[in-house]
GROMACS .gro file of C-alpha atoms in nm:
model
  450
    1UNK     CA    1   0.000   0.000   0.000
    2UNK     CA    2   0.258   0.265   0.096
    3UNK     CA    3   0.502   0.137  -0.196
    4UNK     CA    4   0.224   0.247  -0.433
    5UNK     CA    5   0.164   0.598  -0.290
    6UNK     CA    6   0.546   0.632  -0.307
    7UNK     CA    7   0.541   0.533  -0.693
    8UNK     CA    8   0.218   0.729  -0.755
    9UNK     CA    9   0.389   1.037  -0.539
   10UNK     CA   10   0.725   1.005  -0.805
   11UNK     CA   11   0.514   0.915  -1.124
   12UNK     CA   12   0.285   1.223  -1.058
   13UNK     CA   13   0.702   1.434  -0.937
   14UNK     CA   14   0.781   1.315  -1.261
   15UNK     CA   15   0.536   1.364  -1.496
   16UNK     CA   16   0.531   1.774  -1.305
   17UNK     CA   17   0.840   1.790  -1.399
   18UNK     CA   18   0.814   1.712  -1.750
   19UNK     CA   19   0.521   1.941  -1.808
   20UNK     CA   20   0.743   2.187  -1.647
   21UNK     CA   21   1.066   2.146  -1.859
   22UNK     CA   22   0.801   2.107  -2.160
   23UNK     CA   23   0.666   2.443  -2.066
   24UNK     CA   24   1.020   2.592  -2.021
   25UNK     CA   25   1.106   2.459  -2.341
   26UNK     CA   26   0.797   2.636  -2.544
   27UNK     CA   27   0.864   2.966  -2.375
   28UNK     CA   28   1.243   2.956  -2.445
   29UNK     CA   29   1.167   2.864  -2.864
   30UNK     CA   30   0.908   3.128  -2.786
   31UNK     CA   31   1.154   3.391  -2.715
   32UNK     CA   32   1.408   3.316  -2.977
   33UNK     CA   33   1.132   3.312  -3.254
   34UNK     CA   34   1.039   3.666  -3.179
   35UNK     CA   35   1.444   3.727  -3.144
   36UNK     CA   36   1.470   3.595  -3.469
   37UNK     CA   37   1.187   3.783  -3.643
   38UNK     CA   38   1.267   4.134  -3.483
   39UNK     CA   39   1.667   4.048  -3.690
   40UNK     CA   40   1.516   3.965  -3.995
   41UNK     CA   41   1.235   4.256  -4.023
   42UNK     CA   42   1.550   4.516  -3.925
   43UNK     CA   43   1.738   4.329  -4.207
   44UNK     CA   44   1.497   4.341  -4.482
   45UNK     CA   45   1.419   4.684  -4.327
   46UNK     CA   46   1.726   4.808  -4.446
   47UNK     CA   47   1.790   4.668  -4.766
   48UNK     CA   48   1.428   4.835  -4.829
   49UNK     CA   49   1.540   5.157  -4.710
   50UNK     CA   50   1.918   5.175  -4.896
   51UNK     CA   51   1.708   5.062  -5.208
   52UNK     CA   52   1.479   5.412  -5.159
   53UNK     CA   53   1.784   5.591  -5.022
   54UNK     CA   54   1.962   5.512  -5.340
   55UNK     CA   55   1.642   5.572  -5.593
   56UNK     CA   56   1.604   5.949  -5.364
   57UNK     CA   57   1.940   6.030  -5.417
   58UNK     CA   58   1.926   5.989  -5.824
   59UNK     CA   59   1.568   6.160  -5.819
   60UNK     CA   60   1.752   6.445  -5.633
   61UNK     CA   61   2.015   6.500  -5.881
   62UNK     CA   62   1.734   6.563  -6.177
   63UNK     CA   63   1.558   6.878  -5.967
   64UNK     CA   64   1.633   7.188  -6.026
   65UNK     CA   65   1.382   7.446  -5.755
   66UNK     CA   66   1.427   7.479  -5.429
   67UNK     CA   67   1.034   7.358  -5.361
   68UNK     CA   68   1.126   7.021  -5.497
   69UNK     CA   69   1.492   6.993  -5.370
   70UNK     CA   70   1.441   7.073  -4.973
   71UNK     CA   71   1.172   6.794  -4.920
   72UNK     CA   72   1.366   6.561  -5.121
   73UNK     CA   73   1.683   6.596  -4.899
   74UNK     CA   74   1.503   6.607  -4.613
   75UNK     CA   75   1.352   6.268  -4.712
   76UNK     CA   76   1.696   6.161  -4.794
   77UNK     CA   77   1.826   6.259  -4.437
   78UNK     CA   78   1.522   6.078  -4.282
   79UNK     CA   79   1.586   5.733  -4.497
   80UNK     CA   80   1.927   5.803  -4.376
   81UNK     CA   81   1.829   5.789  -4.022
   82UNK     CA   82   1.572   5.541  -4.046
   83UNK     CA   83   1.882   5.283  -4.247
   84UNK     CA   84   2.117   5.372  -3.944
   85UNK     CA   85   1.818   5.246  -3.674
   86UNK     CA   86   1.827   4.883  -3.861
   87UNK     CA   87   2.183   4.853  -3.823
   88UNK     CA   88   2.161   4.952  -3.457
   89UNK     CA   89   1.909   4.674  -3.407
   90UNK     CA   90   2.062   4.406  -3.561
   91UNK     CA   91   2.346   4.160  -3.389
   92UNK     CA   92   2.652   4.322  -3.530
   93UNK     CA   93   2.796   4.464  -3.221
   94UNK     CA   94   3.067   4.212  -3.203
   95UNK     CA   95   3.155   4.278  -3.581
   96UNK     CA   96   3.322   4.566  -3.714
   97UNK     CA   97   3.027   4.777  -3.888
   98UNK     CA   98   3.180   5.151  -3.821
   99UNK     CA   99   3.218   5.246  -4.171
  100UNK     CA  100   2.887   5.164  -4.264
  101UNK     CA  101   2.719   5.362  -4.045
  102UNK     CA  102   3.000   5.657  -4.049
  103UNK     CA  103   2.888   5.642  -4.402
  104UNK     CA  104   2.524   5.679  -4.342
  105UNK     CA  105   2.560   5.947  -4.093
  106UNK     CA  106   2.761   6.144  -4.365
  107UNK     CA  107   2.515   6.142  -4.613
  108UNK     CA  108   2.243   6.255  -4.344
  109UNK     CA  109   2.486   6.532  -4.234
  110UNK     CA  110   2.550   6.618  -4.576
  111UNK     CA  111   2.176   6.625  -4.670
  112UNK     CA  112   2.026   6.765  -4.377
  113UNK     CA  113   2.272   7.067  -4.393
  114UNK     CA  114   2.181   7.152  -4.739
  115UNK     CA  115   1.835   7.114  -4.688
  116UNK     CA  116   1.792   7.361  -4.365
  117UNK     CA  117   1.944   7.644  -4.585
  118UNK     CA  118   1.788   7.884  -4.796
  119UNK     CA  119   1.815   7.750  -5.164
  120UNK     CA  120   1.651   8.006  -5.309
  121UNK     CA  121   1.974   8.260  -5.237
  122UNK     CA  122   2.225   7.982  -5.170
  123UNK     CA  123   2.152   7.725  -5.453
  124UNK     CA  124   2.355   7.431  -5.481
  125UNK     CA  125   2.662   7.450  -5.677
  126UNK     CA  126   2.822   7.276  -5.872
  127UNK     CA  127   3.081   7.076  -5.608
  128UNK     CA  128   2.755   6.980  -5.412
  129UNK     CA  129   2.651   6.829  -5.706
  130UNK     CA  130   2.984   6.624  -5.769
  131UNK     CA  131   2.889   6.552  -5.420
  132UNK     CA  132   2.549   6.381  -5.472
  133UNK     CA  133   2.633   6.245  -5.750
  134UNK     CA  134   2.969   6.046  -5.531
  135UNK     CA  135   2.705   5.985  -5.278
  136UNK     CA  136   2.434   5.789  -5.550
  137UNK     CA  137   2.717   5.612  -5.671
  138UNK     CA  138   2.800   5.481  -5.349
  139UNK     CA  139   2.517   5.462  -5.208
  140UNK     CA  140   2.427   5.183  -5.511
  141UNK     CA  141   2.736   4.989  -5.422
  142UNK     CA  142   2.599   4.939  -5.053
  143UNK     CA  143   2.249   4.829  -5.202
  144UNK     CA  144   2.403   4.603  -5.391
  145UNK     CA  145   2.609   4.400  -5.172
  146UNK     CA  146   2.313   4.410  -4.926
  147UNK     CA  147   2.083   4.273  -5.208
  148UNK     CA  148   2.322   3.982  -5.267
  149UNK     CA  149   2.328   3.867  -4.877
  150UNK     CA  150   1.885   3.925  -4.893
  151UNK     CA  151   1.911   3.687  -5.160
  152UNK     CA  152   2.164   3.432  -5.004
  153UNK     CA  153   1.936   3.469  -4.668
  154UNK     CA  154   1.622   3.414  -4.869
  155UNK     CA  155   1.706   3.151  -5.102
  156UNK     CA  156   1.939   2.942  -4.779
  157UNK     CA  157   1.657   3.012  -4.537
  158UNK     CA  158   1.978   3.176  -4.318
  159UNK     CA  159   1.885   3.223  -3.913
  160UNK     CA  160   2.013   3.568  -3.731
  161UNK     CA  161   2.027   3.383  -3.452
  162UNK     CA  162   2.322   3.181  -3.590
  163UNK     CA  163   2.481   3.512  -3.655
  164UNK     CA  164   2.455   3.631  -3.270
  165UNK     CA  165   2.535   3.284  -3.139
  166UNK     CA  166   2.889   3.284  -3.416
  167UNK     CA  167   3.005   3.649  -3.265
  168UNK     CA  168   2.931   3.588  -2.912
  169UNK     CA  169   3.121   3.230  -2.915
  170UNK     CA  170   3.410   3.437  -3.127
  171UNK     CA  171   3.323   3.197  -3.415
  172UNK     CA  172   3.294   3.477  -3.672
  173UNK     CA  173   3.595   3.321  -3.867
  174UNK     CA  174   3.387   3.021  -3.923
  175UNK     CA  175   3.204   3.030  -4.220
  176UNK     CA  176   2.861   3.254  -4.205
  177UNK     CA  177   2.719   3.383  -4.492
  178UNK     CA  178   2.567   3.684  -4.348
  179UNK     CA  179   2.882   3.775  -4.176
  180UNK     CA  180   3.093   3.693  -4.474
  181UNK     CA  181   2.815   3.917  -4.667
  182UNK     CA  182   2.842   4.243  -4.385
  183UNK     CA  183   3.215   4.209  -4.400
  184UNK     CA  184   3.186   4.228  -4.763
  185UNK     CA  185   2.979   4.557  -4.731
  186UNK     CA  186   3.196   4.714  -4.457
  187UNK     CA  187   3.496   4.621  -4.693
  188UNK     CA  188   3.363   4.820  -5.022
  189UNK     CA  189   3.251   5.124  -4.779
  190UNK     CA  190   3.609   5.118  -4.623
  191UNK     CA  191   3.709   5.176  -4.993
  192UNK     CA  192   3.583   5.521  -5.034
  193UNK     CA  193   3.889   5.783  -4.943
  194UNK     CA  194   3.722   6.131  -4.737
  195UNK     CA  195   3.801   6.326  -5.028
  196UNK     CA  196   3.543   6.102  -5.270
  197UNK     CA  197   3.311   6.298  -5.080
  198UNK     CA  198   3.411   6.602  -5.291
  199UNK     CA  199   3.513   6.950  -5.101
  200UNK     CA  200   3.162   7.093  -5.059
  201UNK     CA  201   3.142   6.764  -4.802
  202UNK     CA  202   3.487   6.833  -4.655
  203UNK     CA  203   3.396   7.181  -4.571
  204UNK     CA  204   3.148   7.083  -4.385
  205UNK     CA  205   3.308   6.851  -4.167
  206UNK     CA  206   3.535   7.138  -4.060
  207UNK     CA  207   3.378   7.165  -3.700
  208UNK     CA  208   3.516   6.802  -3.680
  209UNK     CA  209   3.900   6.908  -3.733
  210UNK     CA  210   3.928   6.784  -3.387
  211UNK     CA  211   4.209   7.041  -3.206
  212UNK     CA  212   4.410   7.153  -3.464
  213UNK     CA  213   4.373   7.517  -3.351
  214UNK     CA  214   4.557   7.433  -3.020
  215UNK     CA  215   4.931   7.588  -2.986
  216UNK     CA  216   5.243   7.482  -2.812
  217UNK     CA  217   5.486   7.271  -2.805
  218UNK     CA  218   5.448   6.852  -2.827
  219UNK     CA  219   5.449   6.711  -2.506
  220UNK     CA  220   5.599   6.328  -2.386
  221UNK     CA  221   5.459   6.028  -2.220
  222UNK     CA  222   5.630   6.133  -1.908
  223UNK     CA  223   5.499   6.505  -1.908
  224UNK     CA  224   5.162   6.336  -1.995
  225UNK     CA  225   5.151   6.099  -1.676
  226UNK     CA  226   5.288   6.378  -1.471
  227UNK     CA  227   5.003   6.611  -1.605
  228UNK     CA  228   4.710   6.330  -1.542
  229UNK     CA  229   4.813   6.305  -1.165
  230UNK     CA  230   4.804   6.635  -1.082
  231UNK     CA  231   4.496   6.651  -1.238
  232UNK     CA  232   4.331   6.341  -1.081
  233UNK     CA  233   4.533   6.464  -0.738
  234UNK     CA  234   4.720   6.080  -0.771
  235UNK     CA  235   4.990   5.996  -0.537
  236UNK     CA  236   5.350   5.863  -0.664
  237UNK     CA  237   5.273   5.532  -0.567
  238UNK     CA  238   5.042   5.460  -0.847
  239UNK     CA  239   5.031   5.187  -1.145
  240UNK     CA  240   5.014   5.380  -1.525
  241UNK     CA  241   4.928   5.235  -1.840
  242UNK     CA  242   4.992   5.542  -2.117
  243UNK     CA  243   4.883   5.493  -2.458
  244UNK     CA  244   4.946   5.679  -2.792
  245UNK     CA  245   4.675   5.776  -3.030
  246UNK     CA  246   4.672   5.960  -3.385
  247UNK     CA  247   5.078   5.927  -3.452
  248UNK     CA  248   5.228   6.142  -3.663
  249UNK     CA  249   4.913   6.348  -3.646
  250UNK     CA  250   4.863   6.718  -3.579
  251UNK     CA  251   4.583   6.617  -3.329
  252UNK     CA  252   4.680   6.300  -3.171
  253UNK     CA  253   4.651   6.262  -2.750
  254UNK     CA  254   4.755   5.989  -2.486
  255UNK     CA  255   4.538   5.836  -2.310
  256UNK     CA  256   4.644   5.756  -1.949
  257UNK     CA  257   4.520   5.521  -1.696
  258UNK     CA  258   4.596   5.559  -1.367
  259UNK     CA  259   4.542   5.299  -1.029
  260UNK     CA  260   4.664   5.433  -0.698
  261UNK     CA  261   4.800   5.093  -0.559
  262UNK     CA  262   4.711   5.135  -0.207
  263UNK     CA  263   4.376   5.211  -0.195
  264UNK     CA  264   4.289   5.097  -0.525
  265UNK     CA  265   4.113   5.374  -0.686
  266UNK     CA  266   4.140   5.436  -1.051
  267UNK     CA  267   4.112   5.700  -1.305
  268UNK     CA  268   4.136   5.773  -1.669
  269UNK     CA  269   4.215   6.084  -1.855
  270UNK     CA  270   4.291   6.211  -2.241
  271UNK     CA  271   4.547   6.472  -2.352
  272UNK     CA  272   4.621   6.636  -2.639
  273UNK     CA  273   4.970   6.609  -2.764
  274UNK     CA  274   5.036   6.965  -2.803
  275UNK     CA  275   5.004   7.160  -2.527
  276UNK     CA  276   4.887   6.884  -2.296
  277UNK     CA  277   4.542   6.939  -2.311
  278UNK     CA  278   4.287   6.731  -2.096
  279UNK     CA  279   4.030   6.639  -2.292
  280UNK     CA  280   3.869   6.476  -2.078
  281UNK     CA  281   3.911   6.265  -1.710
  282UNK     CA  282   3.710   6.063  -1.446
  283UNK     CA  283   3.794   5.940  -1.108
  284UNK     CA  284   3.617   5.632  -1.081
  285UNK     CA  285   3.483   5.576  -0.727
  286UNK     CA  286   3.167   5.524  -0.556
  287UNK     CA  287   3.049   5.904  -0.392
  288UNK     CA  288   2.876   5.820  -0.050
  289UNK     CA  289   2.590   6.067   0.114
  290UNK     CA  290   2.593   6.436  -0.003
  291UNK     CA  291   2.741   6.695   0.300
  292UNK     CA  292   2.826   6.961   0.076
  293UNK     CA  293   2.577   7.203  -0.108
  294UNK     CA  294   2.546   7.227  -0.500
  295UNK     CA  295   2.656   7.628  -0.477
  296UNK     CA  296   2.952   7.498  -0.277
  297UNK     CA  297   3.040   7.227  -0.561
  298UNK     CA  298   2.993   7.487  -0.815
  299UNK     CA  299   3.251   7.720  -0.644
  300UNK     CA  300   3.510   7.458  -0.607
  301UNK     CA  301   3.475   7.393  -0.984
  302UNK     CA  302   3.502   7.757  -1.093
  303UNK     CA  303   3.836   7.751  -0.857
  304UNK     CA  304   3.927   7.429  -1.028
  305UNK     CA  305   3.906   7.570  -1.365
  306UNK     CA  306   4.090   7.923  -1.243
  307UNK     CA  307   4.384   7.737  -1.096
  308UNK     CA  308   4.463   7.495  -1.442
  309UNK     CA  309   4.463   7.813  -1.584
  310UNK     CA  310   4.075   7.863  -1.762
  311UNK     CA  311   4.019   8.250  -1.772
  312UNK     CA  312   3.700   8.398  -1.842
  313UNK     CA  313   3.447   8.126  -1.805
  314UNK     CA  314   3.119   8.190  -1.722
  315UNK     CA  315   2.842   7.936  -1.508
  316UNK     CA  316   2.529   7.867  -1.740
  317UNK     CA  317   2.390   7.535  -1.607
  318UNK     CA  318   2.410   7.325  -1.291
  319UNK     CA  319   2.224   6.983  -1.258
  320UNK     CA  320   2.269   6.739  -0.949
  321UNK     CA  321   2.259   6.356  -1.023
  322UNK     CA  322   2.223   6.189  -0.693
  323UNK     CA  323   2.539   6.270  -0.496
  324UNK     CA  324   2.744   6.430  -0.752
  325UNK     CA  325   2.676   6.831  -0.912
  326UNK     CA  326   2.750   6.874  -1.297
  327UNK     CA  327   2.825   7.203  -1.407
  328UNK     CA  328   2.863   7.411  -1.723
  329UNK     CA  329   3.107   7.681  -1.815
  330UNK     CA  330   3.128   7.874  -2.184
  331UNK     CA  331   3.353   8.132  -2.257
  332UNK     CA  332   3.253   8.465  -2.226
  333UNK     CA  333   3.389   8.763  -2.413
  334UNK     CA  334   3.254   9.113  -2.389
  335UNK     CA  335   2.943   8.977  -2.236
  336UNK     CA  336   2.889   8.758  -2.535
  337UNK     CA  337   2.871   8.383  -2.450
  338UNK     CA  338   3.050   8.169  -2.687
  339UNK     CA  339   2.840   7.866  -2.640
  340UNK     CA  340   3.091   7.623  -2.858
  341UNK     CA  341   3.395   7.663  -2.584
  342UNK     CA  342   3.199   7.523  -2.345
  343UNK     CA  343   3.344   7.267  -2.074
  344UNK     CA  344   3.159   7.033  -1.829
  345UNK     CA  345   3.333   6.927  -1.485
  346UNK     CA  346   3.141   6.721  -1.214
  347UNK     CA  347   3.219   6.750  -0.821
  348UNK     CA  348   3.112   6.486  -0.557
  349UNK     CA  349   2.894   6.591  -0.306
  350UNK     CA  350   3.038   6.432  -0.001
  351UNK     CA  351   3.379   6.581  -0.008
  352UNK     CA  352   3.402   6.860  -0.302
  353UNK     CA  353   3.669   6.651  -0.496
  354UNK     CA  354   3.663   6.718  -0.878
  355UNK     CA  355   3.585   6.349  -1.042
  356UNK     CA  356   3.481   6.443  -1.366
  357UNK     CA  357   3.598   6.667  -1.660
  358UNK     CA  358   3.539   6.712  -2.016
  359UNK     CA  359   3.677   7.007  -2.234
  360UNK     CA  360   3.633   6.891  -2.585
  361UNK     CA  361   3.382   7.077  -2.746
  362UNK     CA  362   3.608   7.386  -2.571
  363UNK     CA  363   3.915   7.225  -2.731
  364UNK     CA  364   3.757   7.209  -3.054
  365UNK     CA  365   3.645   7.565  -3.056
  366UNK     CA  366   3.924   7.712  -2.904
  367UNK     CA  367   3.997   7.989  -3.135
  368UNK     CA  368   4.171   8.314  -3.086
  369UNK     CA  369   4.139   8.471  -3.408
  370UNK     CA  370   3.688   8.472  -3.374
  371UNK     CA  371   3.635   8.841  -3.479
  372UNK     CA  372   3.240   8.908  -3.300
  373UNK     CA  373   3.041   9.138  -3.508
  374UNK     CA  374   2.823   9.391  -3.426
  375UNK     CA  375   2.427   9.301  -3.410
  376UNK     CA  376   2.237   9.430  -3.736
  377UNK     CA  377   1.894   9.395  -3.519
  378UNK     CA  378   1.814   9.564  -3.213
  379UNK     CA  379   1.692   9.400  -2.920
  380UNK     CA  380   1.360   9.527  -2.947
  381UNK     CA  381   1.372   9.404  -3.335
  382UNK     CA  382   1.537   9.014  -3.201
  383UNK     CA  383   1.233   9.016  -2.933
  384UNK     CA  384   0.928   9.054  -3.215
  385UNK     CA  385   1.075   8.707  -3.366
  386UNK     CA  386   1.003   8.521  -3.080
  387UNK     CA  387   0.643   8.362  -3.011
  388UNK     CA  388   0.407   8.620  -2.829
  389UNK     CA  389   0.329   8.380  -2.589
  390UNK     CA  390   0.743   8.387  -2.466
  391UNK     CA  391   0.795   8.565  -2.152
  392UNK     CA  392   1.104   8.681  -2.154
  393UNK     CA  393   1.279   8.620  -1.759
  394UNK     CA  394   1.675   8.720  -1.939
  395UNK     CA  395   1.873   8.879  -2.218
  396UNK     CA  396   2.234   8.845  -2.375
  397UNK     CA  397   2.429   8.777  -2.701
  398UNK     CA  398   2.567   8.450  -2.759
  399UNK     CA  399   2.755   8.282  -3.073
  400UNK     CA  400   2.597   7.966  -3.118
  401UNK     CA  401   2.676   7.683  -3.413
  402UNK     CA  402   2.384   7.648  -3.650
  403UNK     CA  403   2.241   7.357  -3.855
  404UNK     CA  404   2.480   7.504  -4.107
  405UNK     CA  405   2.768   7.434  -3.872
  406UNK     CA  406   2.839   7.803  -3.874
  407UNK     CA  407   2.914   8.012  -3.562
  408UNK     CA  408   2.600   8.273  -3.533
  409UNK     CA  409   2.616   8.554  -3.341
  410UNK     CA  410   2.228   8.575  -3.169
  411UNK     CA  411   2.014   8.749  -2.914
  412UNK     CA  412   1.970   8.440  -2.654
  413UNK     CA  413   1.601   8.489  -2.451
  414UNK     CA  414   1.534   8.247  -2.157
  415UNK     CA  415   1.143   8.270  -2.063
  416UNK     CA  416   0.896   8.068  -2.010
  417UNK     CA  417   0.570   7.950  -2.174
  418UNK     CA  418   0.323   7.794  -1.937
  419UNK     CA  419   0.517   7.637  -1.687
  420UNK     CA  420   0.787   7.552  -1.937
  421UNK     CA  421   1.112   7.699  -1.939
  422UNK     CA  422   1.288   7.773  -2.288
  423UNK     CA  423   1.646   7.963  -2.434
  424UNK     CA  424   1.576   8.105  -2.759
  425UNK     CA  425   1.826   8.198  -2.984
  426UNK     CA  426   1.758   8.483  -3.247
  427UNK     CA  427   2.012   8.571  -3.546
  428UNK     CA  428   2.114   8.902  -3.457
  429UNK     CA  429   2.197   8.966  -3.816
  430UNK     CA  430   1.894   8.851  -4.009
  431UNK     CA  431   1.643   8.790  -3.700
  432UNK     CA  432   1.625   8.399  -3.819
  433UNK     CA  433   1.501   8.166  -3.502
  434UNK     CA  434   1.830   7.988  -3.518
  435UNK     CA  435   1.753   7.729  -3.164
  436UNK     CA  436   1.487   7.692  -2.964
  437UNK     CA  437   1.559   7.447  -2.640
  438UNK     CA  438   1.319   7.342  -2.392
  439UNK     CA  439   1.517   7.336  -2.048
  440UNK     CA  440   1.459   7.036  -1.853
  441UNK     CA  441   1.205   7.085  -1.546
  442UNK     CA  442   1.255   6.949  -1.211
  443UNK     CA  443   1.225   6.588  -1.144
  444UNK     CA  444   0.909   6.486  -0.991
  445UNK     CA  445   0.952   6.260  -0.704
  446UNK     CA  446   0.681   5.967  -0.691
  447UNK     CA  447   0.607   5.795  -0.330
  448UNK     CA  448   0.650   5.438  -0.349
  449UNK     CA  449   0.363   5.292  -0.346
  450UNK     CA  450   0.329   4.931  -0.089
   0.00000   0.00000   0.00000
C-alpha cells in the first residue's frame, strides 16, 4: 500500500516535472522566434530603405527648384536615419560595422545641412553636385552587396540567430554567410577615401577638425603621466598604463590610466599632444551621502578651472545627479557667451573633490582669431521674432553653431511659456530663429507605493 503511494507520489514528481521542462522549453523557442523575427524585419528593413535611399538620391540630382529639392533631402536625411536604426538593431555589435554607419551618418549630415538652408539665395553649386552624385554612386554599391546577402538569406533560409550565437562564441571566422556578406559591405565602404566625398562635403566637416587650432609645443609620455596626476590629485605610488593615439598626427593625445595601488582607486584621462590638453578625465569611485551644497560644488569647480589656468568662463547650467553636481562653463567675451567653448566638470557631493571633466567641445572651438560682429537687429527688433506667448525672464548675445555648422552671433532669450522653461536663440543679423531648447524641469519625485 505505501510502496504504491510512493510510486504514484514520483510518477505524478515526474510527470510535473516534464510538463514543467516542456513548458520551459515552449517559452524559451518562444523567445528566440520573436528574437529571430525582430533580426530579420531590421534586415529586410534596411535593404528596403538603402534601395529608396539610393532611388532618392538619383531623383535628387534631376531637380532643379528649391520647392522640390528641400523635401527631397530632407527625405533623404530621414531614410538616412531610419537605415542607421536597422543597423543599430541588428546583432553586429561584435563585428566591425563603423564604416557603414559613419557612411550613413555622412550622407544625413551632408543632406540635412543643405536642406535647412535657404536654396533660393544659396543654390547648390556645382561641387555639391559632384557631391550627390559620389554619394548615389555609393550609395548603389551598398544596395548592392546588401541585395546579394537578402538573396543568399532568402534563397538558404539563413537564421540571425546563428549570426549572434557565431560572434558571441568568437566563431565569426567560421564560415557565415551573413557575416561573410556584412564584412563584404563594410569592406567596399572602407574603400571610399574622405576626399570622394568632394570638397563641398569636406567643408562641412570642418567643425570636426578635432584640435588643430591648439598651440604649443608637443608634449611626452612622461609630461603626460605627470600632467594626469596632478589633475586626478594621484599619489607617486600609483600603477600607469599610457597609450598613444593619432601618430604622426597634428591632433593625436595619450590616453592615461591611472590605479593608486594602495587604496585601489582608478582614473582615466585624455590629452592632447600639443600643449597637454585634458580632454577629458574621471575618477572612478563610488560618492557616499551628499554633506556639501550644490553652490559649494559649483565654487570649487570655478576655482578648479581658475587654478589649471581657464580665464574667463562663465556658469550657465548646474544639474545634481544623486550625490554628484555637474556644471557648465562657456567662454565669455565682452558679455557675449560663446556657447561652442563650453566645458563640463562634475564634483562629488560628499567631499568637493573634482571626479569628472570634459573640455572637448572647448578644445575644438578654441579659437583666438573669432572676430564678433556687431548686431544688425536691435533688441527690441530680435524680441518681435520670438512667439508672443514667450515671456522673456533674461537677455544676452551669444555665438551659437547652426544647422549650417556656422558660428551665429544671436540674441539668446530664456522665458517661459506655461510652466515651461525655454532659451531662444535669435540671429542678430537677419532675425532667423536659429535654436529653440526646452530646459529640462525638475524631477518629480513619486512615493513608493506598498
Amino acid at each position: 500500500m505505501i510502496r504504491g503511494i510512493i510510486i504514484g507520489v514520483l510518477a505524478v514528481g515526474v510527470a510535473g516535472t516534464a510538463y514543467w521542462g516542456y513548458q520551459e522549453h515552449r517559452e524559451k523557442n518562444a523567445i528566440l522566434i520573436n528574437a529571430e523575427n525582430n533580426y530579420q524585419r531590421a534586415f529586410h528593413d534596411l535593404t528596403y530603405e538603402m534601395d529608396l535611399l539610393h532611388d532618392k538620391i538619383g531623383s535628387t540630382l534631376a531637380m532643379n527648384s528649391r520647392h522640390s529639392l528641400s523635401p527631397s533631402l530632407v527625405e533623404v536625411w530621414r531614410l538616412t536615419s531610419e537605415a542607421h536604426s536597422d543597423v543599430g538593431q541588428l546583432p553586429l555589435t561584435l563585428l566591425p560595422f563603423n564604416k557603414t554607419e559613419e557612411f550613413l551618418a555622412k550622407i544625413g549630415k551632408f543632406s540635412y545641412q543643405t536642406a535647412v538652408r535657404d536654396l533660393d539665395k544659396e543654390p547648390l553649386s556645382e561641387e555639391e553636385y559632384e557631391t550627390l552624385k559620389v554619394l548615389y554612386k555609393q550609395s548603389g554599391d551598398i544596395q548592392g552587396e546588401l541585395r546579394k546577402v537578402q538573396h543568399m538569406v532568402l534563397e538558404n533560409n539563413l537564421r540571425w540567430m546563428d549570426v549572434e550565437l557565431a560572434l558571441a562564441s568568437g566563431k565569426e571566422q567560421t564560415d557565415n554567410t551573413i557575416i561573410d556578406g556584412f564584412k563584404t559591405v563594410e569592406k567596399t565602404v572602407s574603400g571610399y577615401d574622405e576626399s570622394d566625398f568632394g570638397p563641398s562635403f569636406t567643408n562641412m566637416q570642418k567643425k570636426d577638425d578635432n584640435f588643430k587650432k591648439i598651440k604649443g609645443k608637443t608634449i611626452s609620455e612622461k609630461e603626460a603621466i605627470s600632467i594626469a596626476k596632478k589633475y586626478m590629485k594621484f599619489d607617486g605610488n600609483a600603477e600607469v598604463k599610457v597609450t598613444e593615439n593619432g601618430k604622426d598626427s597634428d591632433y593625436g593625445f595619450y590616453s592615461v590610466s591611472i590605479r593608486n595601488k594602495k587604496t585601489g582607486q582608478e582614473g582615466s584621462m585624455d590629452i592632447t599632444k600639443k600643449a597637454g590638453y585634458p580632454i577629458w578625465f574621471i575618477n572612478h569611485r563610488d560618492v557616499t551621502e551628499q554633506k556639501i551644497s550644490l553652490n559649494d560644488a559649483n565654487l570649487r569647480a570655478a576655482a578648479f578651472l581658475k587654478e589649471n589656468g581657464y580665464k574667463n568662463l562663465e556658469l550657465f547650467e548646474s544639474t545634481q545627479y544623486d550625490n554628484t553636481g555637474v556644471f557648465n562653463f562657456v567662454t565669455i567675451e565682452n558679455k557675449v557667451r560663446i556657447y561652442p567653448e563650453a566645458i563640463k566638470v562634475e564634483v562629488a557631493l560628499d567631499n568637493g573633490n573634482i571626479i569628472g571633466f570634459s573640455a572637448e567641445e572647448y578644445l575644438k572651438s578654441l579659437n583666438d582669431e573669432r572676430e564678433i560682429e556687431k548686431p544688425v537687429l536691435t533688441s527690441e527688433q530680435a524680441r518681435a521674432k520670438v512667439n508672443p506667448n514667450f515671456k522673456v525672464m533674461e537677455e544676452r548675445q551669444a555665438v551659437i553653431v547652426n544647422d549650417l555648422n556656422k558660428e551665429v552671433l544671436c540674441y539668446e532669450f530664456l522665458g517661459t511659456i506655461g510652466d515651461d522653461t525655454y532659451r531662444i536663440f535669435i540671429n542678430a543679423a537677419d532675425g532667423v530663429e536659429e535654436e529653440v531648447e526646452k530646459l529640462k524641469n525638475a524631477e518629480e519625485v513619486y512615493d513608493e507605493v506598498i
